[in-house]
mmCIF file of C-alpha atoms and ligand atoms in Angstrom:
data_model
loop_
_atom_site.group_PDB
_atom_site.id
_atom_site.type_symbol
_atom_site.label_atom_id
_atom_site.label_comp_id
_atom_site.label_asym_id
_atom_site.label_seq_id
_atom_site.Cartn_x
_atom_site.Cartn_y
_atom_site.Cartn_z
ATOM 1 C CA UNK A 1 -0.376 0.092 -0.179
ATOM 2 C CA UNK A 2 1.514 3.740 -0.966
ATOM 3 C CA UNK A 3 0.975 5.938 1.225
ATOM 4 C CA UNK A 4 -0.726 9.794 0.322
ATOM 5 C CA UNK A 5 1.891 12.678 0.843
ATOM 6 C CA UNK A 6 -0.485 14.139 3.300
ATOM 7 C CA UNK A 7 -0.531 10.894 4.711
ATOM 8 C CA UNK A 8 0.969 10.412 8.411
ATOM 9 C CA UNK A 9 4.645 9.073 7.936
ATOM 10 C CA UNK A 10 5.218 5.476 8.372
ATOM 11 C CA UNK A 11 8.141 6.227 11.483
ATOM 12 C CA UNK A 12 5.570 7.391 13.629
ATOM 13 C CA UNK A 13 6.881 10.786 14.135
ATOM 14 C CA UNK A 14 3.865 12.070 13.156
ATOM 15 C CA UNK A 15 4.919 14.399 10.550
ATOM 16 C CA UNK A 16 2.908 14.525 6.936
ATOM 17 C CA UNK A 17 4.693 11.812 4.694
ATOM 18 C CA UNK A 18 5.997 14.305 2.095
ATOM 19 C CA UNK A 19 7.776 16.124 4.738
ATOM 20 C CA UNK A 20 9.092 13.277 6.492
ATOM 21 C CA UNK A 21 10.423 10.024 5.109
ATOM 22 C CA UNK A 22 8.883 10.701 1.522
ATOM 23 C CA UNK A 23 12.454 11.692 -0.328
ATOM 24 C CA UNK A 24 14.124 8.761 1.823
ATOM 25 C CA UNK A 25 11.710 6.423 0.325
ATOM 26 C CA UNK A 26 12.211 7.783 -3.353
ATOM 27 C CA UNK A 27 15.774 7.327 -2.633
ATOM 28 C CA UNK A 28 15.806 3.949 -1.926
ATOM 29 C CA UNK A 29 13.607 3.247 -4.673
ATOM 30 C CA UNK A 30 15.867 4.501 -7.314
ATOM 31 C CA UNK A 31 18.779 2.715 -5.299
ATOM 32 C CA UNK A 32 16.511 -0.405 -5.188
ATOM 33 C CA UNK A 33 16.244 0.547 -9.703
ATOM 34 C CA UNK A 34 20.210 0.591 -10.388
ATOM 35 C CA UNK A 35 20.547 -2.905 -8.916
ATOM 36 C CA UNK A 36 20.867 -2.254 -4.688
ATOM 37 C CA UNK A 37 20.055 -4.259 -2.269
ATOM 38 C CA UNK A 38 17.741 -2.063 -0.118
ATOM 39 C CA UNK A 39 16.495 -2.219 3.688
ATOM 40 C CA UNK A 40 12.968 -2.903 4.570
ATOM 41 C CA UNK A 41 11.070 -0.485 6.568
ATOM 42 C CA UNK A 42 10.946 -2.153 9.750
ATOM 43 C CA UNK A 43 14.882 -1.879 10.177
ATOM 44 C CA UNK A 44 14.528 1.918 9.922
ATOM 45 C CA UNK A 45 14.264 2.492 13.908
ATOM 46 C CA UNK A 46 11.793 5.121 14.644
ATOM 47 C CA UNK A 47 13.029 7.721 17.302
ATOM 48 C CA UNK A 48 11.404 5.753 20.313
ATOM 49 C CA UNK A 49 13.160 2.714 19.135
ATOM 50 C CA UNK A 50 16.469 4.524 19.135
ATOM 51 C CA UNK A 51 15.787 5.982 22.451
ATOM 52 C CA UNK A 52 14.887 2.685 23.882
ATOM 53 C CA UNK A 53 18.077 1.385 22.153
ATOM 54 C CA UNK A 54 20.237 3.615 24.017
ATOM 55 C CA UNK A 55 18.846 2.749 27.169
ATOM 56 C CA UNK A 56 19.669 -0.799 27.221
ATOM 57 C CA UNK A 57 23.344 0.423 25.661
ATOM 58 C CA UNK A 58 24.114 2.141 28.701
ATOM 59 C CA UNK A 59 23.603 -0.933 30.729
ATOM 60 C CA UNK A 60 25.998 -2.673 27.975
ATOM 61 C CA UNK A 61 28.578 0.042 28.637
ATOM 62 C CA UNK A 62 27.971 -0.042 32.667
ATOM 63 C CA UNK A 63 28.511 -3.570 32.530
ATOM 64 C CA UNK A 64 31.708 -3.533 30.045
ATOM 65 C CA UNK A 65 33.160 -0.687 31.951
ATOM 66 C CA UNK A 66 32.654 -2.970 35.264
ATOM 67 C CA UNK A 67 34.446 -5.877 33.979
ATOM 68 C CA UNK A 68 37.103 -3.601 32.435
ATOM 69 C CA UNK A 69 38.187 -2.447 36.125
ATOM 70 C CA UNK A 70 37.758 -5.816 37.463
ATOM 71 C CA UNK A 71 39.187 -7.938 34.909
ATOM 72 C CA UNK A 72 43.067 -9.326 36.030
ATOM 73 C CA UNK A 73 44.971 -12.711 36.608
ATOM 74 C CA UNK A 74 43.823 -15.242 38.553
ATOM 75 C CA UNK A 75 39.950 -14.706 37.851
ATOM 76 C CA UNK A 76 37.676 -17.402 35.980
ATOM 77 C CA UNK A 77 35.800 -16.376 33.308
ATOM 78 C CA UNK A 78 32.798 -18.059 35.358
ATOM 79 C CA UNK A 79 33.260 -14.986 38.056
ATOM 80 C CA UNK A 80 33.331 -12.759 34.961
ATOM 81 C CA UNK A 81 30.070 -14.400 33.977
ATOM 82 C CA UNK A 82 28.435 -13.663 37.876
ATOM 83 C CA UNK A 83 29.938 -10.069 37.683
ATOM 84 C CA UNK A 84 27.854 -9.284 33.853
ATOM 85 C CA UNK A 85 24.833 -11.141 35.234
ATOM 86 C CA UNK A 86 24.483 -9.727 38.986
ATOM 87 C CA UNK A 87 25.103 -6.284 37.436
ATOM 88 C CA UNK A 88 22.886 -6.380 34.031
ATOM 89 C CA UNK A 89 19.744 -7.588 36.276
ATOM 90 C CA UNK A 90 21.273 -5.137 39.023
ATOM 91 C CA UNK A 91 20.684 -2.194 36.268
ATOM 92 C CA UNK A 92 17.342 -3.420 35.316
ATOM 93 C CA UNK A 93 18.346 -5.596 32.498
ATOM 94 C CA UNK A 94 18.536 -9.285 31.077
ATOM 95 C CA UNK A 95 21.357 -10.602 29.311
ATOM 96 C CA UNK A 96 20.464 -11.528 25.987
ATOM 97 C CA UNK A 97 23.037 -14.411 25.600
ATOM 98 C CA UNK A 98 21.747 -16.507 28.473
ATOM 99 C CA UNK A 99 19.376 -19.562 26.354
ATOM 100 C CA UNK A 100 19.831 -17.669 23.650
ATOM 101 C CA UNK A 101 19.149 -20.549 21.084
ATOM 102 C CA UNK A 102 20.372 -22.509 24.272
ATOM 103 C CA UNK A 103 23.933 -20.651 24.984
ATOM 104 C CA UNK A 104 24.579 -21.747 28.494
ATOM 105 C CA UNK A 105 25.988 -18.801 30.097
ATOM 106 C CA UNK A 106 25.169 -14.529 30.015
ATOM 107 C CA UNK A 107 28.270 -13.906 28.545
ATOM 108 C CA UNK A 108 31.132 -14.896 25.708
ATOM 109 C CA UNK A 109 34.508 -14.869 26.882
ATOM 110 C CA UNK A 110 36.877 -15.967 24.436
ATOM 111 C CA UNK A 111 40.394 -16.244 25.291
ATOM 112 C CA UNK A 112 43.827 -16.099 22.725
ATOM 113 C CA UNK A 113 43.058 -18.668 19.973
ATOM 114 C CA UNK A 114 39.259 -18.752 20.581
ATOM 115 C CA UNK A 115 37.594 -16.575 18.140
ATOM 116 C CA UNK A 116 34.210 -15.495 19.575
ATOM 117 C CA UNK A 117 31.323 -17.625 21.708
ATOM 118 C CA UNK A 118 33.565 -18.799 24.258
ATOM 119 C CA UNK A 119 31.910 -20.539 27.030
ATOM 120 C CA UNK A 120 32.675 -18.922 30.689
ATOM 121 C CA UNK A 121 33.672 -22.027 33.273
ATOM 122 C CA UNK A 122 35.253 -21.933 36.700
ATOM 123 C CA UNK A 123 38.678 -24.158 35.140
ATOM 124 C CA UNK A 124 39.379 -21.273 32.795
ATOM 125 C CA UNK A 125 41.580 -19.482 34.634
ATOM 126 C CA UNK A 126 42.947 -15.678 33.498
ATOM 127 C CA UNK A 127 47.011 -15.819 33.484
ATOM 128 C CA UNK A 128 49.788 -13.344 32.778
ATOM 129 C CA UNK A 129 49.907 -13.029 29.185
ATOM 130 C CA UNK A 130 46.626 -13.929 28.170
ATOM 131 C CA UNK A 131 43.960 -11.756 25.610
ATOM 132 C CA UNK A 132 40.418 -11.840 25.810
ATOM 133 C CA UNK A 133 37.498 -10.748 24.159
ATOM 134 C CA UNK A 134 34.348 -10.363 26.426
ATOM 135 C CA UNK A 135 30.992 -9.976 24.669
ATOM 136 C CA UNK A 136 27.609 -8.078 26.616
ATOM 137 C CA UNK A 137 24.617 -8.211 25.175
ATOM 138 C CA UNK A 138 21.520 -6.474 26.821
ATOM 139 C CA UNK A 139 17.947 -7.007 26.749
ATOM 140 C CA UNK A 140 16.177 -3.726 28.217
ATOM 141 C CA UNK A 141 12.296 -2.860 28.052
ATOM 142 C CA UNK A 142 12.807 -5.010 24.818
ATOM 143 C CA UNK A 143 15.327 -3.348 23.369
ATOM 144 C CA UNK A 144 18.472 -4.994 22.381
ATOM 145 C CA UNK A 145 22.106 -3.579 22.785
ATOM 146 C CA UNK A 146 25.772 -5.420 21.780
ATOM 147 C CA UNK A 147 29.214 -4.591 22.051
ATOM 148 C CA UNK A 148 32.326 -6.229 22.963
ATOM 149 C CA UNK A 149 35.667 -5.197 24.004
ATOM 150 C CA UNK A 150 39.127 -6.668 24.282
ATOM 151 C CA UNK A 151 41.588 -7.108 27.167
ATOM 152 C CA UNK A 152 44.995 -7.679 28.041
ATOM 153 C CA UNK A 153 45.808 -9.707 31.252
ATOM 154 C CA UNK A 154 49.444 -8.509 33.048
ATOM 155 C CA UNK A 155 52.438 -8.614 30.216
ATOM 156 C CA UNK A 156 50.961 -9.172 27.081
ATOM 157 C CA UNK A 157 53.591 -9.825 24.221
ATOM 158 C CA UNK A 158 54.422 -7.150 21.557
ATOM 159 C CA UNK A 159 52.788 -9.546 18.827
ATOM 160 C CA UNK A 160 49.418 -9.797 20.700
ATOM 161 C CA UNK A 161 49.265 -6.154 21.605
ATOM 162 C CA UNK A 162 49.493 -5.045 18.291
ATOM 163 C CA UNK A 163 46.455 -7.563 17.022
ATOM 164 C CA UNK A 164 44.501 -6.194 19.723
ATOM 165 C CA UNK A 165 45.179 -2.648 18.640
ATOM 166 C CA UNK A 166 44.483 -3.666 15.034
ATOM 167 C CA UNK A 167 41.464 -4.797 15.596
ATOM 168 C CA UNK A 168 40.315 -1.888 17.565
ATOM 169 C CA UNK A 169 41.753 0.831 14.826
ATOM 170 C CA UNK A 170 39.733 -1.385 12.124
ATOM 171 C CA UNK A 171 36.390 -0.254 13.712
ATOM 172 C CA UNK A 172 37.644 3.747 13.313
ATOM 173 C CA UNK A 173 38.300 2.428 9.655
ATOM 174 C CA UNK A 174 35.369 0.802 8.970
ATOM 175 C CA UNK A 175 32.912 4.143 10.868
ATOM 176 C CA UNK A 176 34.542 6.561 8.479
ATOM 177 C CA UNK A 177 33.069 4.720 5.669
ATOM 178 C CA UNK A 178 29.728 4.825 7.168
ATOM 179 C CA UNK A 179 27.861 7.194 4.840
ATOM 180 C CA UNK A 180 24.272 7.239 4.651
ATOM 181 C CA UNK A 181 23.017 5.583 1.190
ATOM 182 C CA UNK A 182 26.391 4.090 0.771
ATOM 183 C CA UNK A 183 26.340 0.157 -0.104
ATOM 184 C CA UNK A 184 27.507 -1.691 3.370
ATOM 185 C CA UNK A 185 30.499 -3.587 1.482
ATOM 186 C CA UNK A 186 32.741 -0.150 1.581
ATOM 187 C CA UNK A 187 32.329 -0.683 5.418
ATOM 188 C CA UNK A 188 33.731 -3.873 5.148
ATOM 189 C CA UNK A 189 36.234 -3.535 2.418
ATOM 190 C CA UNK A 190 37.771 -0.346 4.366
ATOM 191 C CA UNK A 191 37.861 -3.343 7.522
ATOM 192 C CA UNK A 192 39.196 -5.424 5.286
ATOM 193 C CA UNK A 193 41.679 -3.704 3.452
ATOM 194 C CA UNK A 194 43.011 -2.114 6.604
ATOM 195 C CA UNK A 195 43.418 -5.638 8.236
ATOM 196 C CA UNK A 196 45.462 -7.520 5.312
ATOM 197 C CA UNK A 197 47.513 -3.942 5.531
ATOM 198 C CA UNK A 198 49.098 -5.618 8.586
ATOM 199 C CA UNK A 199 49.588 -8.894 7.615
ATOM 200 C CA UNK A 200 46.577 -10.479 9.339
ATOM 201 C CA UNK A 201 42.869 -12.005 8.173
ATOM 202 C CA UNK A 202 39.329 -11.138 8.674
ATOM 203 C CA UNK A 203 37.231 -14.161 9.792
ATOM 204 C CA UNK A 204 34.955 -14.735 6.588
ATOM 205 C CA UNK A 205 31.918 -16.525 7.479
ATOM 206 C CA UNK A 206 30.781 -14.762 10.809
ATOM 207 C CA UNK A 207 29.850 -11.339 11.386
ATOM 208 C CA UNK A 208 27.529 -8.127 12.794
ATOM 209 C CA UNK A 209 24.218 -7.903 12.559
ATOM 210 C CA UNK A 210 21.471 -5.736 12.593
ATOM 211 C CA UNK A 211 20.449 -4.998 16.642
ATOM 212 C CA UNK A 212 18.104 -3.280 18.367
ATOM 213 C CA UNK A 213 14.467 -4.586 18.260
ATOM 214 C CA UNK A 214 15.865 -8.269 18.220
ATOM 215 C CA UNK A 215 19.225 -9.730 18.910
ATOM 216 C CA UNK A 216 20.020 -10.791 15.463
ATOM 217 C CA UNK A 217 18.188 -8.567 12.737
ATOM 218 C CA UNK A 218 19.346 -8.067 8.894
ATOM 219 C CA UNK A 219 21.923 -7.417 7.346
ATOM 220 C CA UNK A 220 24.192 -9.602 8.024
ATOM 221 C CA UNK A 221 27.788 -7.782 8.602
ATOM 222 C CA UNK A 222 30.443 -9.733 6.283
ATOM 223 C CA UNK A 223 33.597 -8.290 5.861
ATOM 224 C CA UNK A 224 34.431 -10.111 2.517
ATOM 225 C CA UNK A 225 31.477 -7.847 0.988
ATOM 226 C CA UNK A 226 33.217 -5.855 -2.113
ATOM 227 C CA UNK A 227 32.710 -2.525 -2.031
ATOM 228 C CA UNK A 228 30.045 -1.310 -3.726
ATOM 229 C CA UNK A 229 27.554 -4.311 -3.140
ATOM 230 C CA UNK A 230 25.672 -5.350 -0.035
ATOM 231 C CA UNK A 231 22.842 -3.452 1.634
ATOM 232 C CA UNK A 232 21.941 0.332 1.288
ATOM 233 C CA UNK A 233 22.984 1.718 4.803
ATOM 234 C CA UNK A 234 19.849 3.792 5.210
ATOM 235 C CA UNK A 235 19.774 6.280 8.183
ATOM 236 C CA UNK A 236 17.966 5.131 11.000
ATOM 237 C CA UNK A 237 19.710 1.606 10.633
ATOM 238 C CA UNK A 238 21.203 -0.165 13.589
ATOM 239 C CA UNK A 239 24.044 -2.781 13.158
ATOM 240 C CA UNK A 240 27.366 -4.049 15.229
ATOM 241 C CA UNK A 241 30.790 -3.968 13.394
ATOM 242 C CA UNK A 242 32.380 -6.827 14.833
ATOM 243 C CA UNK A 243 35.150 -8.257 12.545
ATOM 244 C CA UNK A 244 37.230 -10.857 14.038
ATOM 245 C CA UNK A 245 40.771 -10.676 13.275
ATOM 246 C CA UNK A 246 43.513 -13.825 12.969
ATOM 247 C CA UNK A 247 47.255 -13.645 13.455
ATOM 248 C CA UNK A 248 47.252 -16.387 11.430
ATOM 249 C CA UNK A 249 45.181 -17.669 8.629
ATOM 250 C CA UNK A 250 41.874 -16.960 8.695
ATOM 251 C CA UNK A 251 40.148 -20.607 8.703
ATOM 252 C CA UNK A 252 38.088 -21.459 11.870
ATOM 253 C CA UNK A 253 36.845 -24.386 13.199
ATOM 254 C CA UNK A 254 33.936 -24.781 15.897
ATOM 255 C CA UNK A 255 34.136 -27.021 18.821
ATOM 256 C CA UNK A 256 32.184 -29.991 18.339
ATOM 257 C CA UNK A 257 32.166 -30.527 22.307
ATOM 258 C CA UNK A 258 29.872 -27.706 23.263
ATOM 259 C CA UNK A 259 29.056 -26.856 19.730
ATOM 260 C CA UNK A 260 29.454 -22.973 20.047
ATOM 261 C CA UNK A 261 33.137 -22.116 20.540
ATOM 262 C CA UNK A 262 35.082 -20.825 17.305
ATOM 263 C CA UNK A 263 38.381 -21.349 17.635
ATOM 264 C CA UNK A 264 41.038 -20.633 14.425
ATOM 265 C CA UNK A 265 42.302 -23.718 12.879
ATOM 266 C CA UNK A 266 45.924 -22.957 12.814
ATOM 267 C CA UNK A 267 45.922 -22.254 16.787
ATOM 268 C CA UNK A 268 46.816 -18.563 16.067
ATOM 269 C CA UNK A 269 45.315 -15.573 18.305
ATOM 270 C CA UNK A 270 42.546 -14.078 17.222
ATOM 271 C CA UNK A 271 40.584 -10.598 18.201
ATOM 272 C CA UNK A 272 37.879 -8.840 18.302
ATOM 273 C CA UNK A 273 36.506 -5.296 19.261
ATOM 274 C CA UNK A 274 32.523 -4.695 18.936
ATOM 275 C CA UNK A 275 30.626 -1.695 18.468
ATOM 276 C CA UNK A 276 26.835 -1.435 17.902
ATOM 277 C CA UNK A 277 26.393 1.735 15.748
ATOM 278 C CA UNK A 278 23.331 3.957 14.171
ATOM 279 C CA UNK A 279 23.710 5.166 10.471
ATOM 280 C CA UNK A 280 22.828 9.034 11.140
ATOM 281 C CA UNK A 281 21.748 11.795 8.031
ATOM 282 C CA UNK A 282 25.645 12.697 8.174
ATOM 283 C CA UNK A 283 27.275 8.818 8.977
ATOM 284 C CA UNK A 284 27.452 6.900 11.918
ATOM 285 C CA UNK A 285 27.062 7.791 16.109
ATOM 286 C CA UNK A 286 28.033 4.528 18.197
ATOM 287 C CA UNK A 287 25.501 3.824 20.535
ATOM 288 C CA UNK A 288 27.371 0.633 22.133
ATOM 289 C CA UNK A 289 30.925 0.332 22.390
HETATM 290 N N1 MF3 B 301 27.600 -10.503 20.307
HETATM 291 C C1 MF3 B 301 27.571 -12.301 19.781
HETATM 292 C C2 MF3 B 301 27.088 -12.142 18.606
HETATM 293 O O1 MF3 B 301 26.366 -10.662 18.145
HETATM 294 C C3 MF3 B 301 26.633 -12.311 20.887
HETATM 295 C C4 MF3 B 301 26.551 -14.088 20.984
HETATM 296 S S1 MF3 B 301 25.826 -14.329 21.942
HETATM 297 C C5 MF3 B 301 25.711 -16.208 21.536
HETATM 298 O O2 MF3 B 301 26.491 -12.745 18.343
HETATM 299 F F1 MF3 B 301 24.458 -16.805 22.618
HETATM 300 F F2 MF3 B 301 25.161 -16.308 20.781
HETATM 301 F F3 MF3 B 301 26.659 -16.937 21.932
HETATM 302 CO CO1 CO B 302 27.280 -9.128 17.963
#
């Protein structure tokens, strides 16, 4: 059904369509005719939804800040799980990973050669020289936030530090390429090119995702999508940028005992930082980090 120019806009702003998302829709229609994949209207967050997602992200950020202040050699990844679970709930949220498709814990803790989806347990004790990704996701009043950070435990080798720093810097390269109505692959290629220039590889099979109304929404955000291709990044879209960067080969293997944890196939270390962003009229706004 097509909206009339004087009808109220679909975004719920209360404004007339012609003064609100009419031009936006025309722009996407034109890009679609030129062969681009364009986002469905349901991926464009309304003002109310954006406010809700930001409230959720406040909890996510606070939880990661807490982890950053307390993580150290000698603690178990199970203890990190306890911190995340109790602080999230104390702040009024629900840890999104718990029971998500059967995931057994409230946070993912991925150590050294673990690429992602590491499962906290009391026998995994952090030690000097480890690098670890702590991936926190929160549901608050039905809104989802998702971000992760790397932590270096004690004295970490220069090699591993450089890997961790590269993963972090790659996010800025990606962010710089988020432009309204540009294709997602521009962002992916910016990250991949940078990572390659440092002599590392990006994991091909796992990526970011739309996030906000559901934990995982469209689009899937891979880092091997060629520039000039992929879904158009329209203002109001909310997704994560979370490249997994390997020191060695890009190939990964899944733990067949727990069905979750992903490792580098060659045993080399892997690093990942994750941010959740909102596409704006001028570029990107970081929602969770
Ligand atoms: N941030 C991770 C993701 O985007 C969280 C996974 S939670 C899990 O997929 F439950 F799926 F492990
Ligand atoms: Co994510």
